[in-house]
PDB file of C-alpha atoms in Angstrom:
ATOM      1  CA  MET A1047     168.774 110.620 316.966  1.00 49.00           C
ATOM      2  CA  SER A1048     170.915 113.648 317.652  1.00 49.00           C
ATOM      3  CA  ILE A1049     169.824 117.215 317.029  1.00 47.00           C
ATOM      4  CA  THR A1050     172.335 117.579 314.141  1.00 48.00           C
ATOM      5  CA  GLU A1051     171.073 114.423 312.396  1.00 50.00           C
ATOM      6  CA  LYS A1052     167.424 115.459 312.904  1.00 47.00           C
ATOM      7  CA  THR A1053     168.063 118.901 311.499  1.00 48.00           C
ATOM      8  CA  ALA A1054     169.901 117.465 308.499  1.00 47.00           C
ATOM      9  CA  SER A1055     167.060 115.007 307.815  1.00 51.00           C
ATOM     10  CA  GLN A1056     164.462 117.814 307.883  1.00 50.00           C
ATOM     11  CA  ALA A1057     166.459 120.219 305.700  1.00 49.00           C
ATOM     12  CA  PRO A1058     165.309 120.559 302.102  1.00 49.00           C
ATOM     13  CA  SER A1059     167.469 118.627 299.658  1.00 48.00           C
ATOM     14  CA  ASP A1060     168.735 120.115 296.364  1.00 49.00           C
ATOM     15  CA  ALA A1061     168.775 116.688 294.666  1.00 50.00           C
ATOM     16  CA  PRO A1062     165.784 115.953 292.392  1.00 51.00           C
ATOM     17  CA  GLU A1063     163.222 113.580 293.725  1.00 53.00           C
ATOM     18  CA  PRO A1064     163.503 110.098 292.211  1.00 53.00           C
ATOM     19  CA  ALA A1065     161.028 109.528 289.434  1.00 52.00           C
ATOM     20  CA  GLY A1066     158.458 106.847 289.698  1.00 53.00           C
ATOM     21  CA  PRO A1067     158.868 103.507 287.998  1.00 56.00           C
ATOM     22  CA  GLY A1068     156.819 104.567 284.967  1.00 56.00           C
ATOM     23  CA  ALA A1069     157.994 108.183 284.616  1.00 54.00           C
ATOM     24  CA  PRO A1070     160.354 108.905 281.713  1.00 58.00           C
ATOM     25  CA  ILE A1071     163.794 110.250 282.508  1.00 58.00           C
ATOM     26  CA  LYS A1072     164.554 113.398 280.533  1.00 58.00           C
ATOM     27  CA  ALA A1073     168.220 113.976 279.750  1.00 58.00           C
ATOM     28  CA  LYS A1074     169.364 117.576 279.657  1.00 66.00           C
ATOM     29  CA  GLN A1075     170.465 118.427 276.111  1.00 69.00           C
ATOM     30  CA  ARG A1076     173.427 120.663 275.445  1.00 78.00           C
ATOM     31  CA  LEU A1077     173.266 123.565 273.055  1.00 77.00           C
ATOM     32  CA  GLY A1078     175.420 121.727 270.492  1.00 77.00           C
ATOM     33  CA  ASP A1079     173.159 118.685 270.587  1.00 80.00           C
ATOM     34  CA  ARG A1080     170.071 120.843 270.021  1.00 82.00           C
ATOM     35  CA  LEU A1081     171.719 122.656 267.123  1.00 86.00           C
ATOM     36  CA  PHE A1082     172.829 119.414 265.525  1.00 86.00           C
ATOM     37  CA  SER A1083     169.424 117.742 265.872  1.00 86.00           C
ATOM     38  CA  GLY A1084     167.679 120.853 264.571  1.00 86.00           C
ATOM     39  CA  THR A1085     170.028 121.102 261.564  1.00 89.00           C
ATOM     40  CA  ALA A1086     169.568 117.406 260.763  1.00 89.00           C
ATOM     41  CA  LEU A1087     165.799 117.748 261.013  1.00 89.00           C
ATOM     42  CA  GLY A1088     165.852 120.840 258.826  1.00 90.00           C
ATOM     43  CA  ALA A1089     168.002 119.099 256.172  1.00 89.00           C
ATOM     44  CA  GLY A1090     165.669 116.127 256.053  1.00 88.00           C
ATOM     45  CA  THR A1091     162.659 118.408 255.810  1.00 92.00           C
ATOM     46  CA  ILE A1092     164.241 120.398 252.969  1.00 94.00           C
ATOM     47  CA  ILE A1093     164.833 117.190 251.013  1.00 90.00           C
ATOM     48  CA  LEU A1094     161.196 116.185 251.377  1.00 91.00           C
ATOM     49  CA  VAL A1095     159.964 119.644 250.480  1.00 93.00           C
ATOM     50  CA  VAL A1096     162.174 119.850 247.385  1.00 93.00           C
ATOM     51  CA  LEU A1097     161.112 116.363 246.269  1.00 89.00           C
ATOM     52  CA  ALA A1098     157.453 117.242 246.721  1.00 91.00           C
ATOM     53  CA  ALA A1099     157.915 120.539 244.879  1.00 93.00           C
ATOM     54  CA  VAL A1100     159.546 118.786 241.943  1.00 91.00           C
ATOM     55  CA  ALA A1101     156.748 116.219 241.813  1.00 90.00           C
ATOM     56  CA  VAL A1102     154.050 118.930 241.939  1.00 92.00           C
ATOM     57  CA  PHE A1103     155.777 120.956 239.235  1.00 91.00           C
ATOM     58  CA  LEU A1104     156.042 117.920 236.937  1.00 90.00           C
ATOM     59  CA  VAL A1105     152.430 116.916 237.484  1.00 91.00           C
ATOM     60  CA  ILE A1106     151.056 120.456 236.875  1.00 90.00           C
ATOM     61  CA  GLN A1107     153.159 121.088 233.797  1.00 88.00           C
ATOM     62  CA  SER A1108     152.376 117.645 232.354  1.00 88.00           C
ATOM     63  CA  ILE A1109     148.599 117.960 232.401  1.00 87.00           C
ATOM     64  CA  PRO A1110     148.272 119.542 228.898  1.00 83.00           C
ATOM     65  CA  ALA A1111     150.139 116.579 227.392  1.00 83.00           C
ATOM     66  CA  PHE A1112     147.437 114.123 228.459  1.00 82.00           C
ATOM     67  CA  ARG A1113     144.635 115.843 226.526  1.00 76.00           C
ATOM     68  CA  ALA A1114     142.624 113.761 224.097  1.00 66.00           C
ATOM     69  CA  ASP A1115     143.097 116.192 221.212  1.00 68.00           C
ATOM     70  CA  THR A1116     146.797 116.364 220.284  1.00 71.00           C
ATOM     71  CA  SER A1117     146.441 117.621 216.693  1.00 72.00           C
ATOM     72  CA  ASP A1118     148.097 120.948 217.530  1.00 72.00           C
ATOM     73  CA  ASN A1119     150.948 119.368 219.496  1.00 75.00           C
ATOM     74  CA  HIS A1120     154.038 119.431 217.264  1.00 75.00           C
ATOM     75  CA  ILE A1121     155.771 116.847 219.432  1.00 81.00           C
ATOM     76  CA  LEU A1122     152.986 114.272 219.508  1.00 78.00           C
ATOM     77  CA  ARG A1123     151.804 115.049 215.931  1.00 78.00           C
ATOM     78  CA  GLY A1124     148.350 113.685 216.493  1.00 73.00           C
ATOM     79  CA  GLU A1125     149.274 110.479 218.318  1.00 79.00           C
ATOM     80  CA  SER A1126     148.494 109.831 221.963  1.00 80.00           C
ATOM     81  CA  PHE A1127     151.008 110.620 224.674  1.00 80.00           C
ATOM     82  CA  TRP A1128     151.324 106.956 225.719  1.00 83.00           C
ATOM     83  CA  THR A1129     152.107 105.919 222.173  1.00 84.00           C
ATOM     84  CA  TYR A1130     154.815 108.532 222.112  1.00 84.00           C
ATOM     85  CA  VAL A1131     156.322 107.788 225.514  1.00 84.00           C
ATOM     86  CA  GLY A1132     156.234 103.970 225.252  1.00 85.00           C
ATOM     87  CA  PRO A1133     159.343 103.622 223.016  1.00 86.00           C
ATOM     88  CA  LEU A1134     161.157 106.200 225.124  1.00 87.00           C
ATOM     89  CA  VAL A1135     160.564 104.217 228.321  1.00 88.00           C
ATOM     90  CA  PHE A1136     161.715 101.053 226.552  1.00 89.00           C
ATOM     91  CA  GLY A1137     164.907 102.773 225.373  1.00 86.00           C
ATOM     92  CA  THR A1138     165.629 104.136 228.827  1.00 87.00           C
ATOM     93  CA  VAL A1139     165.162 100.834 230.624  1.00 88.00           C
ATOM     94  CA  TRP A1140     166.841  98.733 227.915  1.00 89.00           C
ATOM     95  CA  SER A1141     170.058 100.818 227.782  1.00 88.00           C
ATOM     96  CA  SER A1142     170.270 101.004 231.582  1.00 89.00           C
ATOM     97  CA  ILE A1143     169.784  97.263 232.032  1.00 90.00           C
ATOM     98  CA  ILE A1144     172.514  96.482 229.490  1.00 91.00           C
ATOM     99  CA  ALA A1145     174.863  98.899 231.253  1.00 91.00           C
ATOM    100  CA  LEU A1146     174.089  97.347 234.641  1.00 91.00           C
ATOM    101  CA  VAL A1147     174.618  93.785 233.346  1.00 92.00           C
ATOM    102  CA  ILE A1148     178.036  94.813 231.999  1.00 92.00           C
ATOM    103  CA  ALA A1149     179.106  96.927 234.971  1.00 92.00           C
ATOM    104  CA  ALA A1150     177.941  94.789 237.907  1.00 91.00           C
ATOM    105  CA  PRO A1151     180.438  91.859 237.589  1.00 92.00           C
ATOM    106  CA  ILE A1152     183.309  94.226 236.847  1.00 93.00           C
ATOM    107  CA  ALA A1153     182.521  96.502 239.781  1.00 92.00           C
ATOM    108  CA  ILE A1154     182.108  93.595 242.230  1.00 92.00           C
ATOM    109  CA  GLY A1155     185.363  92.041 241.012  1.00 92.00           C
ATOM    110  CA  ILE A1156     187.290  95.307 241.416  1.00 91.00           C
ATOM    111  CA  ALA A1157     185.801  95.837 244.891  1.00 91.00           C
ATOM    112  CA  LEU A1158     186.771  92.308 245.986  1.00 91.00           C
ATOM    113  CA  PHE A1159     190.288  92.775 244.610  1.00 91.00           C
ATOM    114  CA  ILE A1160     190.713  96.064 246.474  1.00 90.00           C
ATOM    115  CA  SER A1161     189.253  94.771 249.756  1.00 87.00           C
ATOM    116  CA  HIS A1162     190.659  91.217 249.938  1.00 87.00           C
ATOM    117  CA  TYR A1163     193.387  90.573 247.401  1.00 88.00           C
ATOM    118  CA  ALA A1164     195.448  93.663 246.588  1.00 85.00           C
ATOM    119  CA  PRO A1165     198.360  94.791 248.797  1.00 87.00           C
ATOM    120  CA  ARG A1166     197.554  97.797 250.956  1.00 85.00           C
ATOM    121  CA  ARG A1167     199.434 100.361 248.833  1.00 87.00           C
ATOM    122  CA  LEU A1168     198.031  99.058 245.590  1.00 88.00           C
ATOM    123  CA  ALA A1169     194.520  98.943 247.061  1.00 86.00           C
ATOM    124  CA  ALA A1170     194.792 102.548 248.207  1.00 85.00           C
ATOM    125  CA  THR A1171     196.057 103.701 244.802  1.00 87.00           C
ATOM    126  CA  LEU A1172     193.416 101.726 242.885  1.00 87.00           C
ATOM    127  CA  GLY A1173     190.643 103.045 245.143  1.00 84.00           C
ATOM    128  CA  TYR A1174     191.837 106.592 244.543  1.00 86.00           C
ATOM    129  CA  VAL A1175     191.820 106.056 240.762  1.00 86.00           C
ATOM    130  CA  ILE A1176     188.276 104.635 240.908  1.00 85.00           C
ATOM    131  CA  ASP A1177     187.129 107.651 242.884  1.00 82.00           C
ATOM    132  CA  LEU A1178     188.705 109.981 240.319  1.00 85.00           C
ATOM    133  CA  LEU A1179     186.886 108.130 237.536  1.00 84.00           C
ATOM    134  CA  ALA A1180     183.595 108.999 239.218  1.00 81.00           C
ATOM    135  CA  ALA A1181     184.496 112.688 239.017  1.00 83.00           C
ATOM    136  CA  VAL A1182     184.929 112.756 235.199  1.00 85.00           C
ATOM    137  CA  PRO A1183     182.151 114.835 233.585  1.00 85.00           C
ATOM    138  CA  SER A1184     179.592 113.021 231.477  1.00 85.00           C
ATOM    139  CA  VAL A1185     180.466 115.243 228.486  1.00 86.00           C
ATOM    140  CA  VAL A1186     183.989 113.773 228.479  1.00 88.00           C
ATOM    141  CA  PHE A1187     182.553 110.267 228.491  1.00 88.00           C
ATOM    142  CA  GLY A1188     180.260 111.233 225.623  1.00 87.00           C
ATOM    143  CA  LEU A1189     183.131 112.591 223.515  1.00 89.00           C
ATOM    144  CA  TRP A1190     185.221 109.506 224.240  1.00 90.00           C
ATOM    145  CA  GLY A1191     182.351 107.181 223.376  1.00 88.00           C
ATOM    146  CA  GLY A1192     181.413 108.934 220.139  1.00 86.00           C
ATOM    147  CA  LEU A1193     184.837 109.757 218.807  1.00 88.00           C
ATOM    148  CA  VAL A1194     186.969 106.867 220.099  1.00 89.00           C
ATOM    149  CA  LEU A1195     184.928 103.933 221.302  1.00 90.00           C
ATOM    150  CA  ALA A1196     182.357 103.790 218.461  1.00 88.00           C
ATOM    151  CA  PRO A1197     184.920 103.551 215.581  1.00 89.00           C
ATOM    152  CA  VAL A1198     186.929 100.987 217.529  1.00 90.00           C
ATOM    153  CA  LEU A1199     183.881  98.793 218.200  1.00 90.00           C
ATOM    154  CA  GLN A1200     182.461  98.939 214.649  1.00 89.00           C
ATOM    155  CA  PRO A1201     184.651  96.056 213.294  1.00 89.00           C
ATOM    156  CA  LEU A1202     183.695  94.007 216.362  1.00 91.00           C
ATOM    157  CA  PHE A1203     180.056  94.631 215.603  1.00 89.00           C
ATOM    158  CA  VAL A1204     180.565  93.370 212.059  1.00 89.00           C
ATOM    159  CA  TRP A1205     182.232  90.195 213.418  1.00 90.00           C
ATOM    160  CA  LEU A1206     179.449  89.636 215.915  1.00 89.00           C
ATOM    161  CA  ASN A1207     176.847  90.056 213.191  1.00 88.00           C
ATOM    162  CA  ASP A1208     178.630  87.642 210.835  1.00 88.00           C
ATOM    163  CA  ASN A1209     179.219  84.924 213.431  1.00 88.00           C
ATOM    164  CA  LEU A1210     176.370  85.399 215.932  1.00 86.00           C
ATOM    165  CA  GLY A1211     173.775  86.983 213.747  1.00 83.00           C
ATOM    166  CA  TRP A1212     171.344  84.135 214.520  1.00 88.00           C
ATOM    167  CA  ILE A1213     170.981  85.645 218.001  1.00 85.00           C
ATOM    168  CA  PRO A1214     168.361  88.426 217.983  1.00 85.00           C
ATOM    169  CA  LEU A1215     170.648  90.760 219.931  1.00 85.00           C
ATOM    170  CA  PHE A1216     173.265  90.714 217.138  1.00 85.00           C
ATOM    171  CA  SER A1217     171.011  90.513 214.079  1.00 84.00           C
ATOM    172  CA  GLY A1218     170.062  93.247 211.612  1.00 81.00           C
ATOM    173  CA  GLN A1219     172.055  95.678 209.495  1.00 84.00           C
ATOM    174  CA  VAL A1220     175.198  96.759 211.305  1.00 84.00           C
ATOM    175  CA  SER A1221     175.685 100.468 211.860  1.00 84.00           C
ATOM    176  CA  ALA A1222     178.436 101.946 209.740  1.00 84.00           C
ATOM    177  CA  THR A1223     179.398 104.475 212.483  1.00 85.00           C
ATOM    178  CA  GLY A1224     179.276 102.237 215.554  1.00 84.00           C
ATOM    179  CA  ARG A1225     176.921 104.686 217.290  1.00 87.00           C
ATOM    180  CA  THR A1226     174.508 102.080 218.581  1.00 87.00           C
ATOM    181  CA  ILE A1227     172.611 101.351 221.786  1.00 87.00           C
ATOM    182  CA  PHE A1228     175.361  98.898 222.686  1.00 90.00           C
ATOM    183  CA  THR A1229     178.032 101.592 222.475  1.00 90.00           C
ATOM    184  CA  ALA A1230     175.945 103.955 224.587  1.00 89.00           C
ATOM    185  CA  SER A1231     175.369 101.201 227.134  1.00 90.00           C
ATOM    186  CA  LEU A1232     179.108 100.518 227.324  1.00 92.00           C
ATOM    187  CA  VAL A1233     179.690 104.195 228.059  1.00 91.00           C
ATOM    188  CA  LEU A1234     177.011 104.113 230.752  1.00 90.00           C
ATOM    189  CA  ALA A1235     178.651 100.979 232.208  1.00 91.00           C
ATOM    190  CA  VAL A1236     182.003 102.793 232.479  1.00 90.00           C
ATOM    191  CA  MET A1237     180.233 105.700 234.178  1.00 90.00           C
ATOM    192  CA  ILE A1238     178.448 103.610 236.829  1.00 90.00           C
ATOM    193  CA  ILE A1239     181.372 101.267 237.612  1.00 91.00           C
ATOM    194  CA  PRO A1240     182.934 103.758 240.102  1.00 90.00           C
ATOM    195  CA  ILE A1241     179.665 104.110 242.024  1.00 88.00           C
ATOM    196  CA  MET A1242     179.141 100.382 242.373  1.00 90.00           C
ATOM    197  CA  THR A1243     182.821  99.748 243.165  1.00 91.00           C
ATOM    198  CA  ALA A1244     183.005 102.349 245.922  1.00 88.00           C
ATOM    199  CA  ILE A1245     179.829 101.106 247.665  1.00 88.00           C
ATOM    200  CA  CYS A1246     180.671  97.412 247.289  1.00 90.00           C
ATOM    201  CA  ARG A1247     184.204  97.994 248.563  1.00 90.00           C
ATOM    202  CA  GLU A1248     182.952  99.660 251.750  1.00 88.00           C
ATOM    203  CA  VAL A1249     180.365  96.916 252.273  1.00 89.00           C
ATOM    204  CA  PHE A1250     182.950  94.186 251.813  1.00 90.00           C
ATOM    205  CA  LEU A1251     185.246  95.843 254.339  1.00 88.00           C
ATOM    206  CA  GLN A1252     182.400  95.833 256.915  1.00 87.00           C
ATOM    207  CA  THR A1253     182.307  92.011 256.945  1.00 86.00           C
ATOM    208  CA  PRO A1254     183.022  90.785 260.501  1.00 87.00           C
ATOM    209  CA  LYS A1255     186.622  89.634 260.772  1.00 87.00           C
ATOM    210  CA  LEU A1256     185.568  86.751 263.018  1.00 88.00           C
ATOM    211  CA  HIS A1257     183.453  85.317 260.165  1.00 85.00           C
ATOM    212  CA  GLU A1258     186.347  85.516 257.762  1.00 86.00           C
ATOM    213  CA  GLU A1259     188.849  84.067 260.222  1.00 86.00           C
ATOM    214  CA  ALA A1260     186.466  81.279 261.157  1.00 88.00           C
ATOM    215  CA  ALA A1261     186.096  80.255 257.533  1.00 86.00           C
ATOM    216  CA  LEU A1262     189.851  80.301 257.005  1.00 86.00           C
ATOM    217  CA  ALA A1263     190.402  78.356 260.222  1.00 87.00           C
ATOM    218  CA  LEU A1264     188.104  75.605 258.943  1.00 85.00           C
ATOM    219  CA  GLY A1265     190.341  75.181 255.913  1.00 84.00           C
ATOM    220  CA  ALA A1266     188.518  77.323 253.375  1.00 84.00           C
ATOM    221  CA  THR A1267     190.491  78.984 250.622  1.00 85.00           C
ATOM    222  CA  ARG A1268     190.328  82.720 250.170  1.00 86.00           C
ATOM    223  CA  TRP A1269     187.667  82.431 247.467  1.00 87.00           C
ATOM    224  CA  GLU A1270     185.646  79.976 249.551  1.00 87.00           C
ATOM    225  CA  MET A1271     185.840  82.367 252.496  1.00 89.00           C
ATOM    226  CA  ILE A1272     184.553  85.213 250.260  1.00 89.00           C
ATOM    227  CA  ARG A1273     181.779  83.017 248.929  1.00 88.00           C
ATOM    228  CA  MET A1274     180.655  81.801 252.342  1.00 88.00           C
ATOM    229  CA  ALA A1275     181.282  84.820 254.547  1.00 87.00           C
ATOM    230  CA  VAL A1276     181.703  88.033 252.539  1.00 88.00           C
ATOM    231  CA  LEU A1277     179.167  87.793 249.735  1.00 87.00           C
ATOM    232  CA  PRO A1278     176.179  86.655 251.915  1.00 86.00           C
ATOM    233  CA  PHE A1279     176.931  89.454 254.372  1.00 86.00           C
ATOM    234  CA  ALA A1280     177.224  92.066 251.607  1.00 85.00           C
ATOM    235  CA  ARG A1281     174.249  90.968 249.492  1.00 84.00           C
ATOM    236  CA  GLY A1282     171.985  93.805 250.609  1.00 81.00           C
ATOM    237  CA  GLY A1283     174.722  96.354 250.036  1.00 83.00           C
ATOM    238  CA  MET A1284     175.450  94.990 246.566  1.00 87.00           C
ATOM    239  CA  VAL A1285     171.766  95.310 245.655  1.00 85.00           C
ATOM    240  CA  SER A1286     171.745  98.885 246.928  1.00 82.00           C
ATOM    241  CA  ALA A1287     174.880  99.696 244.915  1.00 87.00           C
ATOM    242  CA  ALA A1288     173.330  98.168 241.787  1.00 88.00           C
ATOM    243  CA  MET A1289     170.118 100.161 242.183  1.00 85.00           C
ATOM    244  CA  LEU A1290     171.982 103.422 242.758  1.00 84.00           C
ATOM    245  CA  ALA A1291     174.048 102.724 239.659  1.00 86.00           C
ATOM    246  CA  LEU A1292     170.867 101.906 237.747  1.00 86.00           C
ATOM    247  CA  GLY A1293     169.389 105.230 238.866  1.00 83.00           C
ATOM    248  CA  ARG A1294     172.448 107.044 237.543  1.00 83.00           C
ATOM    249  CA  ALA A1295     172.140 105.216 234.221  1.00 85.00           C
ATOM    250  CA  LEU A1296     168.429 105.950 233.922  1.00 84.00           C
ATOM    251  CA  GLY A1297     168.970 109.680 234.288  1.00 81.00           C
ATOM    252  CA  GLU A1298     172.139 110.134 232.235  1.00 80.00           C
ATOM    253  CA  THR A1299     171.653 112.632 229.422  1.00 75.00           C
ATOM    254  CA  MET A1300     174.734 114.077 227.740  1.00 77.00           C
ATOM    255  CA  ALA A1301     176.805 110.932 227.285  1.00 81.00           C
ATOM    256  CA  VAL A1302     173.963 109.036 225.644  1.00 83.00           C
ATOM    257  CA  THR A1303     172.979 112.036 223.549  1.00 80.00           C
ATOM    258  CA  MET A1304     176.502 112.457 222.183  1.00 82.00           C
ATOM    259  CA  VAL A1305     177.011 108.755 221.450  1.00 84.00           C
ATOM    260  CA  LEU A1306     173.654 107.393 220.343  1.00 80.00           C
ATOM    261  CA  SER A1307     172.238 107.753 216.861  1.00 67.00           C
ATOM    262  CA  VAL A1308     168.626 107.924 217.961  1.00 67.00           C
ATOM    263  CA  SER A1309     165.644 106.823 215.925  1.00 71.00           C
ATOM    264  CA  GLY A1310     162.936 106.045 218.463  1.00 68.00           C
ATOM    265  CA  ALA A1311     162.574 102.396 217.429  1.00 73.00           C
ATOM    266  CA  VAL A1312     161.487  99.615 219.770  1.00 78.00           C
ATOM    267  CA  THR A1313     164.012  96.833 219.089  1.00 79.00           C
ATOM    268  CA  VAL A1314     166.360  94.620 221.052  1.00 81.00           C
ATOM    269  CA  GLU A1315     168.992  94.633 218.315  1.00 82.00           C
ATOM    270  CA  LEU A1316     172.209  96.101 219.666  1.00 84.00           C
ATOM    271  CA  LEU A1317     174.235  96.728 216.533  1.00 83.00           C
ATOM    272  CA  THR A1318     171.911  98.569 214.149  1.00 82.00           C
ATOM    273  CA  SER A1319     171.325 102.238 213.444  1.00 80.00           C
ATOM    274  CA  THR A1320     167.637 101.981 214.384  1.00 82.00           C
ATOM    275  CA  ASN A1321     168.249 102.500 218.060  1.00 81.00           C
ATOM    276  CA  PRO A1322     165.780 103.053 220.913  1.00 83.00           C
ATOM    277  CA  THR A1323     165.814 106.545 222.366  1.00 83.00           C
ATOM    278  CA  PRO A1324     166.142 107.042 226.145  1.00 86.00           C
ATOM    279  CA  ILE A1325     163.979 109.726 227.749  1.00 86.00           C
ATOM    280  CA  PRO A1326     166.852 112.022 228.859  1.00 86.00           C
ATOM    281  CA  ALA A1327     168.420 112.016 225.398  1.00 84.00           C
ATOM    282  CA  ASN A1328     165.059 112.715 223.771  1.00 84.00           C
ATOM    283  CA  ILE A1329     164.419 115.674 226.092  1.00 86.00           C
ATOM    284  CA  ALA A1330     167.895 117.109 225.415  1.00 84.00           C
ATOM    285  CA  LEU A1331     167.499 116.764 221.631  1.00 83.00           C
ATOM    286  CA  ALA A1332     163.913 118.008 221.333  1.00 83.00           C
ATOM    287  CA  PHE A1333     163.753 120.740 223.974  1.00 83.00           C
ATOM    288  CA  PRO A1334     165.599 123.528 222.043  1.00 81.00           C
ATOM    289  CA  GLU A1335     162.901 123.509 219.324  1.00 82.00           C
ATOM    290  CA  ALA A1336     159.929 122.767 221.578  1.00 80.00           C
ATOM    291  CA  HIS A1337     157.214 125.349 222.181  1.00 81.00           C
ATOM    292  CA  ASP A1338     153.710 125.587 223.618  1.00 79.00           C
ATOM    293  CA  GLU A1339     152.310 122.138 224.425  1.00 82.00           C
ATOM    294  CA  GLY A1340     155.449 120.484 223.111  1.00 82.00           C
ATOM    295  CA  ILE A1341     157.264 121.710 226.217  1.00 87.00           C
ATOM    296  CA  ASN A1342     154.541 120.209 228.389  1.00 87.00           C
ATOM    297  CA  THR A1343     154.909 116.915 226.521  1.00 88.00           C
ATOM    298  CA  LEU A1344     158.648 116.786 227.207  1.00 89.00           C
ATOM    299  CA  ILE A1345     158.030 117.643 230.851  1.00 90.00           C
ATOM    300  CA  ALA A1346     155.508 114.823 230.966  1.00 90.00           C
ATOM    301  CA  THR A1347     158.156 112.380 229.702  1.00 90.00           C
ATOM    302  CA  GLY A1348     160.353 113.723 232.536  1.00 90.00           C
ATOM    303  CA  LEU A1349     157.520 112.876 234.936  1.00 91.00           C
ATOM    304  CA  ILE A1350     157.501 109.308 233.621  1.00 91.00           C
ATOM    305  CA  LEU A1351     161.270 109.113 234.116  1.00 89.00           C
ATOM    306  CA  PHE A1352     160.814 110.487 237.662  1.00 90.00           C
ATOM    307  CA  ILE A1353     158.271 107.754 238.405  1.00 90.00           C
ATOM    308  CA  VAL A1354     160.471 104.998 236.943  1.00 88.00           C
ATOM    309  CA  THR A1355     163.505 106.132 238.923  1.00 86.00           C
ATOM    310  CA  PHE A1356     161.434 106.394 242.130  1.00 85.00           C
ATOM    311  CA  ALA A1357     160.058 102.905 241.533  1.00 85.00           C
ATOM    312  CA  VAL A1358     163.550 101.495 241.045  1.00 82.00           C
ATOM    313  CA  ASN A1359     164.823 103.000 244.261  1.00 80.00           C
ATOM    314  CA  ALA A1360     161.690 101.874 246.185  1.00 82.00           C
ATOM    315  CA  PHE A1361     162.198  98.341 244.860  1.00 80.00           C
ATOM    316  CA  ALA A1362     165.843  98.418 245.996  1.00 76.00           C
ATOM    317  CA  ARG A1363     164.792  99.559 249.468  1.00 77.00           C
ATOM    318  CA  TRP A1364     162.255  96.743 249.613  1.00 80.00           C
ATOM    319  CA  ILE A1365     164.867  94.157 248.664  1.00 74.00           C
ATOM    320  CA  VAL A1366     167.342  95.435 251.275  1.00 70.00           C
ATOM    321  CA  ALA A1367     164.669  95.542 253.989  1.00 74.00           C
ATOM    322  CA  ARG A1368     163.486  92.047 253.148  1.00 71.00           C
ATOM    323  CA  ARG A1369     167.052  90.768 253.209  1.00 65.00           C
ATOM    324  CA  ALA A1370     167.592  92.394 256.620  1.00 62.00           C
ATOM    325  CA  GLU A1371     164.409  90.812 257.994  1.00 62.00           C
ATOM    326  CA  PHE A1372     165.421  87.416 256.629  1.00 57.00           C
ATOM    327  CA  SER A1373     168.922  87.716 258.175  1.00 57.00           C
ATOM    328  CA  GLY A1374     167.461  88.768 261.515  1.00 54.00           C
ATOM    329  CA  ALA A1375     165.056  85.867 261.507  1.00 53.00           C
ATOM    330  CA  ASN A1376     167.911  83.469 260.987  1.00 54.00           C
TER     331      ASN A1376
END
């Protein structure tokens, strides 16, 4: 070995020593990466803190409503809180389910038309219109439903009652104004269609092209290709879209308040004036005159709505996760 090579071999090297086989390799983060990760962490933390703060506020303010003695509560009027809130929960869930049943097929059909049937220009225009529909304020939907839709539907309600009155949904005395739970559910359906359509459209567009082309290459028609390749792939996304739309319907206040002639009844009849009352509409109608423990009672009904909405979203997450596990296992 020459003197030059020996000197070079003994000189200290600036390169870091190689880590052992079990030592983790730490990548040097740039300033932008650290800022982005910190901002994302902060945003996620803020969401959790706000959610926890809302839950704590609702629980603390709701405690007076659960007292055994409710004789001085002008909202409960001597009855128990659960007797009072039961019909409200029924009205909230019932109107939202009707809206979801009406909106889901329409939204999925529109999303499939935009993603797989419509020409590109028409699809872009229709998608833009659907997005604009989602931006319409709920007050506008409420005015439209109460002043336009209800009078138009009233003759239809009479026809349904005369010809299909043997079905419990269409029995009873028909409302003379058309302001029924069915009208309110139709307005809710129109309001949640853009949400479902936008999500389903994006999910349908994420279907692997190889799956679609393979189905078409085997001789499948376009509908058969959608049924075998697109819909199974997008099932989890469609469930998520439906649950998000259901969450919007559960919490809608102004549109239902302006359309529905509320009475607080527990009935499945869709065409009568004795309509169930959803929780948001009840809070909006009763809060201006509420005082003392009445305010706590209305906040307690908001807590019940919070729990119901949280349960719906948790159920949707469970379905999507279960579907993902099932797809991965296969």
